[in-house]
């Protein structure tokens, strides 16, 4: 059943009851981010996508793909052939979200050294104060 936001308050991610929180959770989940980033390159079959991402179980990949498909970010194209062939790609909405999380991913890779240095400083101070 479609949910209408017509006549409702403007979405506010800081509001505990706002449905946008669930969408944000789906897009920024560990596997959601990695799936979206991977699909920016091209469409993938399930096994290819699993290998591309690395470390994701079949169950989690399946669940996350279904969630992203339901939210309108991922398109599932099942070909009626034997053996079955299913390709996953981004919808226009998914491409928009993927571009944003990919930028965050790039920033994370670039700033990893600074984060690691901060962790060492934090741990050193904590150890000294105990």
Tab-separated table of C-alpha atoms in Angstrom:
chain	number	residue	atom	x	y	z
A	1	UNK	CA	0.000	0.000	0.000
A	2	UNK	CA	1.557	3.310	-1.047
A	3	UNK	CA	2.202	5.836	1.682
A	4	UNK	CA	1.097	9.358	0.872
A	5	UNK	CA	2.886	12.356	2.288
A	6	UNK	CA	0.266	14.693	0.877
A	7	UNK	CA	-1.121	16.857	3.660
A	8	UNK	CA	1.533	15.544	6.034
A	9	UNK	CA	4.309	17.559	7.598
A	10	UNK	CA	7.455	18.218	5.626
A	11	UNK	CA	9.910	15.314	6.025
A	12	UNK	CA	12.433	15.928	8.812
A	13	UNK	CA	15.139	13.317	9.316
A	14	UNK	CA	15.606	14.555	12.900
A	15	UNK	CA	11.999	13.697	13.755
A	16	UNK	CA	11.960	10.235	15.356
A	17	UNK	CA	8.725	9.333	13.552
A	18	UNK	CA	9.689	10.612	10.100
A	19	UNK	CA	9.700	7.885	7.423
A	20	UNK	CA	12.749	9.513	5.841
A	21	UNK	CA	14.820	7.952	8.635
A	22	UNK	CA	14.112	4.477	7.314
A	23	UNK	CA	15.105	5.488	3.785
A	24	UNK	CA	18.304	7.052	5.144
A	25	UNK	CA	19.020	3.838	7.035
A	26	UNK	CA	18.597	1.774	3.854
A	27	UNK	CA	20.831	4.021	1.750
A	28	UNK	CA	23.552	4.402	4.384
A	29	UNK	CA	23.597	0.849	5.721
A	30	UNK	CA	26.896	-0.973	5.434
A	31	UNK	CA	25.801	-3.077	2.468
A	32	UNK	CA	23.450	-0.473	0.989
A	33	UNK	CA	26.295	1.983	0.487
A	34	UNK	CA	28.570	-0.632	-1.070
A	35	UNK	CA	25.848	-1.949	-3.404
A	36	UNK	CA	24.967	1.544	-4.601
A	37	UNK	CA	28.622	2.418	-5.198
A	38	UNK	CA	29.254	-0.827	-7.096
A	39	UNK	CA	26.198	-0.369	-9.311
A	40	UNK	CA	27.402	3.090	-10.345
A	41	UNK	CA	29.943	1.324	-12.592
A	42	UNK	CA	27.497	-0.937	-14.425
A	43	UNK	CA	24.803	-3.534	-13.929
A	44	UNK	CA	25.803	-6.755	-12.194
A	45	UNK	CA	24.527	-10.270	-11.830
A	46	UNK	CA	24.092	-11.442	-8.239
A	47	UNK	CA	27.320	-13.453	-8.043
A	48	UNK	CA	29.347	-10.733	-9.735
A	49	UNK	CA	27.993	-8.153	-7.315
A	50	UNK	CA	28.775	-10.366	-4.342
A	51	UNK	CA	32.369	-10.787	-5.519
A	52	UNK	CA	32.705	-7.062	-6.290
A	53	UNK	CA	31.621	-6.054	-2.797
A	54	UNK	CA	33.448	-8.753	-0.853
A	55	UNK	CA	32.491	-9.989	2.598
A	56	UNK	CA	28.715	-9.856	2.135
A	57	UNK	CA	26.738	-13.051	2.684
A	58	UNK	CA	24.190	-14.212	0.118
A	59	UNK	CA	21.435	-13.591	2.661
A	60	UNK	CA	22.487	-9.993	3.378
A	61	UNK	CA	23.014	-9.214	-0.291
A	62	UNK	CA	19.583	-10.592	-1.133
A	63	UNK	CA	17.883	-8.690	1.690
A	64	UNK	CA	19.639	-5.429	0.899
A	65	UNK	CA	18.937	-5.684	-2.833
A	66	UNK	CA	15.251	-6.337	-2.091
A	67	UNK	CA	15.108	-3.347	0.249
A	68	UNK	CA	16.806	-1.065	-2.268
A	69	UNK	CA	14.524	-2.355	-5.031
A	70	UNK	CA	11.435	-1.712	-2.886
A	71	UNK	CA	12.635	1.831	-2.160
A	72	UNK	CA	13.086	2.478	-5.892
A	73	UNK	CA	16.892	2.622	-5.977
A	74	UNK	CA	17.650	-0.692	-7.689
A	75	UNK	CA	16.100	-2.295	-10.764
A	76	UNK	CA	15.970	-6.094	-10.903
A	77	UNK	CA	15.837	-7.466	-14.445
A	78	UNK	CA	15.012	-11.186	-14.496
A	79	UNK	CA	15.499	-12.750	-17.926
A	80	UNK	CA	13.276	-15.761	-18.753
A	81	UNK	CA	16.144	-18.054	-19.727
A	82	UNK	CA	17.598	-21.275	-18.408
A	83	UNK	CA	19.574	-21.000	-16.262
A	84	UNK	CA	17.853	-17.908	-14.864
A	85	UNK	CA	19.672	-14.624	-15.378
A	86	UNK	CA	19.031	-11.663	-13.117
A	87	UNK	CA	20.774	-8.328	-13.542
A	88	UNK	CA	20.752	-5.503	-11.031
A	89	UNK	CA	21.161	-1.857	-12.002
A	90	UNK	CA	20.410	1.569	-10.601
A	91	UNK	CA	17.236	3.478	-11.280
A	92	UNK	CA	17.542	7.248	-11.811
A	93	UNK	CA	16.734	7.733	-8.114
A	94	UNK	CA	19.337	5.110	-7.229
A	95	UNK	CA	21.956	6.762	-9.427
A	96	UNK	CA	21.363	10.055	-7.610
A	97	UNK	CA	21.730	8.416	-4.171
A	98	UNK	CA	24.739	6.366	-5.321
A	99	UNK	CA	26.592	9.460	-6.512
A	100	UNK	CA	26.183	11.029	-3.088
A	101	UNK	CA	27.313	7.995	-1.083
A	102	UNK	CA	30.170	7.371	-3.537
A	103	UNK	CA	31.481	10.853	-2.760
A	104	UNK	CA	31.346	10.009	0.947
A	105	UNK	CA	33.166	6.754	0.185
A	106	UNK	CA	35.924	8.609	-1.687
A	107	UNK	CA	36.262	11.104	1.147
A	108	UNK	CA	36.528	8.226	3.647
A	109	UNK	CA	39.305	6.601	1.621
A	110	UNK	CA	41.176	9.917	1.308
A	111	UNK	CA	40.891	10.799	4.998
A	112	UNK	CA	41.548	7.337	6.449
A	113	UNK	CA	45.060	8.368	7.550
A	114	UNK	CA	43.707	11.314	9.548
A	115	UNK	CA	41.110	9.083	11.202
A	116	UNK	CA	43.737	6.501	12.131
A	117	UNK	CA	45.944	9.242	13.626
A	118	UNK	CA	42.997	10.548	15.654
A	119	UNK	CA	42.324	7.040	16.968
A	120	UNK	CA	45.938	6.659	18.091
A	121	UNK	CA	45.825	10.046	19.876
A	122	UNK	CA	42.513	9.151	21.539
A	123	UNK	CA	43.737	5.725	22.662
A	124	UNK	CA	46.995	7.209	24.001
A	125	UNK	CA	45.131	9.812	26.080
A	126	UNK	CA	42.667	7.203	27.379
A	127	UNK	CA	45.428	4.823	28.384
A	128	UNK	CA	47.347	7.589	30.148
A	129	UNK	CA	44.276	8.653	32.148
A	130	UNK	CA	43.542	5.170	33.513
